[in-house]
């Protein structure tokens, strides 16, 4: 299995620009999570999906962030406009459906390191 | 709400030393407990987990026992190696509390010197 795939791995952009991060979950997983990791705040959950539907986006700044999952194998996290404080590593993770032995375990991608100048 | 508290680092040990990283939790339901490890420049990887009281999770020489009476899940390893240098995260999943989310501790950075 290829694991969770994220792209790009690194992104450098200027303040005010739109940034789109992409994630392909493990095949068969129906939960998908987006996290942000910074030195100051640690690991924060931004949003998560179940069967493509948003279950909880309370951690996501709604004014500039948006997350979508148009199909079971693809999700995007968009920041528009980006700001320097958005600089962080963004992780995508996925987990199995209920009833599978690995249910509850999240598998993380390698992350996208974002720098907003 | 649910929370995880783990010992603050950084922790620096010599090779072959004994490791303990403390983790305690609060939860409304009956959570599953996890330890994840993050090596430099990588994403988090599941190290071990336990789903009920007195369960012991183990992997790569690391162990942790689910202690409901003390609400703890301390990570231990008898003899650390340089390759164990990483950041370790304790986490819980509280499905009975109505959520599939993982609640993470702040992480403990471990450095093992030769």
Coordinates of C-alpha atoms in Angstrom, one line a residue:
Chain A
X1 CA 0.0 0.0 0.0
X2 CA 1.3 3.4 -0.9
X3 CA 0.2 5.1 2.3
X4 CA -1.3 8.6 2.5
X5 CA 0.0 10.8 -0.3
X6 CA 0.3 14.5 0.1
X7 CA 1.4 17.2 -2.4
X8 CA 3.3 19.3 -2.7
X9 CA 5.9 18.4 -0.1
X10 CA 7.1 22.0 0.1
X11 CA 5.5 25.2 -0.8
X12 CA 6.8 28.7 -0.6
X13 CA 4.4 31.6 -1.4
X14 CA 3.9 35.2 -0.8
X15 CA 1.4 36.7 1.6
X16 CA -2.0 37.1 -0.1
X17 CA -1.6 34.2 -2.5
X18 CA -3.9 31.2 -2.7
X19 CA -2.4 27.9 -1.6
X20 CA -3.9 24.5 -2.3
X21 CA -2.7 21.4 -0.5
X22 CA -3.7 18.0 -1.7
X23 CA -4.2 14.6 -0.1
X24 CA -4.9 11.1 -1.3
X25 CA -6.0 8.8 1.6
X26 CA -5.3 5.1 1.8
X27 CA -7.6 3.1 -0.4
X28 CA -10.7 1.9 1.6
X29 CA -10.3 4.4 4.4
X30 CA -13.4 6.6 4.9
X31 CA -12.1 9.0 7.5
X32 CA -9.8 11.8 6.4
X33 CA -8.2 14.4 8.8
X34 CA -6.3 17.6 8.2
X35 CA -3.8 18.8 10.9
X36 CA -1.5 21.7 11.3
X37 CA 1.7 21.5 13.2
X38 CA 3.7 24.4 14.5
X39 CA 6.3 24.8 17.2
X40 CA 4.1 27.1 19.3
X41 CA 0.8 25.3 19.0
X42 CA 1.8 21.8 18.4
X43 CA -0.5 19.5 16.5
X44 CA -4.0 21.0 15.8
X45 CA -6.9 19.3 14.1
X46 CA -8.4 21.6 11.5
X47 CA -11.1 19.5 9.9
X48 CA -12.1 15.9 9.4
X49 CA -14.4 14.0 7.0
X50 CA -16.3 10.8 7.1
X51 CA -17.5 9.4 3.8
X52 CA -16.7 12.7 2.1
X53 CA -18.9 14.7 4.5
X54 CA -17.4 17.3 7.0
X55 CA -17.9 16.0 10.5
X56 CA -16.1 18.7 12.4
X57 CA -14.4 21.8 11.2
X58 CA -14.3 23.7 14.5
X59 CA -10.5 24.0 14.4
X60 CA -10.4 25.6 11.0
X61 CA -10.3 29.4 10.5
X62 CA -13.4 29.8 8.3
X63 CA -12.5 33.2 6.9
X64 CA -9.5 32.0 4.9
X65 CA -9.4 28.2 5.0
X66 CA -11.6 25.8 3.1
X67 CA -11.5 22.0 2.9
X68 CA -13.2 19.7 0.3
X69 CA -13.4 16.1 -0.4
X70 CA -15.0 15.7 -3.9
X71 CA -14.5 11.9 -3.9
X72 CA -13.3 9.1 -1.7
X73 CA -9.7 9.3 -2.9
X74 CA -9.0 13.0 -2.9
X75 CA -9.1 16.0 -0.6
X76 CA -7.9 19.6 -0.7
X77 CA -7.2 22.2 1.9
X78 CA -7.2 25.7 0.5
X79 CA -5.9 28.9 2.1
X80 CA -7.0 32.2 0.5
X81 CA -5.5 34.7 1.1
X82 CA -2.4 33.2 2.8
X83 CA -0.7 34.9 5.7
X84 CA 2.7 34.5 7.3
X85 CA 1.1 33.0 10.4
X86 CA -0.1 30.1 8.2
X87 CA 3.4 28.9 7.9
X88 CA 3.4 25.4 9.3
X89 CA 3.6 21.7 8.4
X90 CA 0.2 20.4 7.3
X91 CA -0.6 16.7 7.7
X92 CA -3.3 14.6 6.2
X93 CA -4.3 11.4 7.9
X94 CA -6.8 8.7 7.1
X95 CA -8.4 5.8 9.0
X96 CA -10.4 2.7 8.4
X97 CA -14.2 2.3 8.5
X98 CA -15.9 1.0 11.7
X99 CA -15.7 -2.7 12.0
X100 CA -12.2 -3.1 10.6
X101 CA -9.6 -4.1 13.2
X102 CA -7.5 -1.0 12.5
X103 CA -10.4 1.3 13.1
X104 CA -9.4 4.3 15.2
X105 CA -5.8 4.2 14.1
X106 CA -4.9 7.2 12.0
X107 CA -2.2 6.9 9.3
X108 CA -0.4 10.1 8.5
X109 CA 1.1 11.4 5.3
X110 CA 4.6 12.9 5.1
X111 CA 3.2 16.5 5.4
X112 CA 3.4 19.7 3.3
X113 CA 5.8 22.2 4.7
X114 CA 4.3 25.7 3.9
X115 CA 6.2 28.9 4.2
X116 CA 4.3 32.2 3.6
X117 CA 6.6 35.2 3.1
Chain B
X1 CA -13.3 18.0 27.4
X2 CA -10.9 15.2 26.7
X3 CA -7.2 16.0 27.2
X4 CA -3.8 14.4 27.2
X5 CA -0.9 15.5 29.3
X6 CA 2.6 14.2 28.7
X7 CA 5.9 15.0 30.3
X8 CA 7.6 18.0 28.8
X9 CA 10.9 17.5 27.1
X10 CA 13.4 17.5 25.8
X11 CA 14.7 14.3 27.2
X12 CA 18.3 13.4 26.5
X13 CA 19.7 9.9 27.2
X14 CA 22.7 7.9 26.5
X15 CA 22.5 4.8 24.4
X16 CA 21.2 1.7 26.3
X17 CA 19.6 3.8 29.0
X18 CA 16.0 3.2 30.3
X19 CA 13.3 5.4 28.9
X20 CA 10.0 6.5 30.5
X21 CA 7.7 9.1 29.1
X22 CA 4.7 9.8 31.3
X23 CA 1.3 10.3 29.8
X24 CA -2.0 10.9 31.7
X25 CA -5.4 11.5 30.2
X26 CA -8.9 12.7 31.0
X27 CA -11.9 11.5 28.9
X28 CA -15.6 11.4 29.2
X29 CA -15.9 7.9 27.8
X30 CA -13.7 4.8 27.7
X31 CA -11.0 5.8 25.2
X32 CA -8.4 4.0 23.2
X33 CA -4.9 5.1 23.8
X34 CA -2.0 5.5 21.4
X35 CA 1.6 6.4 21.2
X36 CA 2.8 7.9 17.9
X37 CA 6.4 8.7 16.9
X38 CA 7.6 11.4 14.6
X39 CA 11.1 11.1 13.1
X40 CA 12.8 14.3 11.8
X41 CA 11.1 15.5 8.6
X42 CA 8.5 12.8 8.6
X43 CA 4.8 12.4 9.5
X44 CA 3.6 10.7 12.6
X45 CA 3.7 6.9 12.7
X46 CA 1.7 4.7 15.1
X47 CA 4.1 3.1 17.6
X48 CA 1.6 1.2 19.7
X49 CA -1.9 1.3 21.0
X50 CA -4.2 -0.2 23.7
X51 CA -8.0 -0.3 23.6
X52 CA -9.0 -1.5 27.1
X53 CA -7.9 -1.4 30.7
X54 CA -4.8 -3.5 31.5
X55 CA -4.0 -4.0 27.8
X56 CA -0.3 -3.7 27.0
X57 CA 0.7 -2.3 23.7
X58 CA 4.2 -3.1 22.4
X59 CA 6.3 -2.5 19.4
X60 CA 10.1 -2.2 18.6
X61 CA 10.9 -2.8 22.3
X62 CA 8.6 0.0 23.5
X63 CA 5.7 -0.9 25.8
X64 CA 2.8 1.0 27.4
X65 CA 0.1 -0.4 29.7
X66 CA -3.4 1.1 29.8
X67 CA -4.0 2.0 33.5
X68 CA -7.6 3.0 34.0
X69 CA -7.3 3.5 37.8
X70 CA -4.5 6.1 37.3
X71 CA -5.7 7.3 33.9
X72 CA -2.2 6.7 32.5
X73 CA -0.4 5.2 29.5
X74 CA 3.3 5.7 30.2
X75 CA 5.8 4.7 27.5
X76 CA 8.8 2.6 28.4
X77 CA 11.8 1.1 26.7
X78 CA 14.5 -0.9 28.5
X79 CA 17.4 0.1 26.3
X80 CA 17.2 3.0 23.9
X81 CA 19.2 3.4 20.7
X82 CA 20.4 6.4 18.8
X83 CA 17.8 5.5 16.1
X84 CA 15.0 6.1 18.7
X85 CA 15.7 9.9 18.6
X86 CA 12.4 11.4 17.7
X87 CA 9.3 13.2 19.0
X88 CA 6.8 11.0 20.8
X89 CA 3.1 11.8 21.1
X90 CA 0.5 10.3 23.4
X91 CA -3.0 10.4 22.1
X92 CA -6.5 9.2 22.9
X93 CA -9.6 8.5 20.8
X94 CA -12.9 8.8 22.7
X95 CA -15.5 7.2 20.5
X96 CA -17.9 6.7 23.5
X97 CA -17.6 10.4 24.0
X98 CA -19.0 10.9 20.6
X99 CA -16.0 11.7 18.5
X100 CA -13.6 9.9 16.1
X101 CA -10.9 12.5 16.7
X102 CA -7.5 11.9 18.2
X103 CA -6.6 14.2 21.0
X104 CA -2.8 14.6 21.2
X105 CA -0.4 15.6 23.9
X106 CA 2.1 18.2 23.1
X107 CA 4.9 15.8 22.3
X108 CA 8.2 14.9 24.0
X109 CA 11.4 15.2 22.1
X110 CA 13.9 12.4 22.8
X111 CA 17.5 12.6 21.9
X112 CA 19.7 9.5 22.4
X113 CA 23.5 10.1 22.3
X114 CA 26.0 7.4 21.4

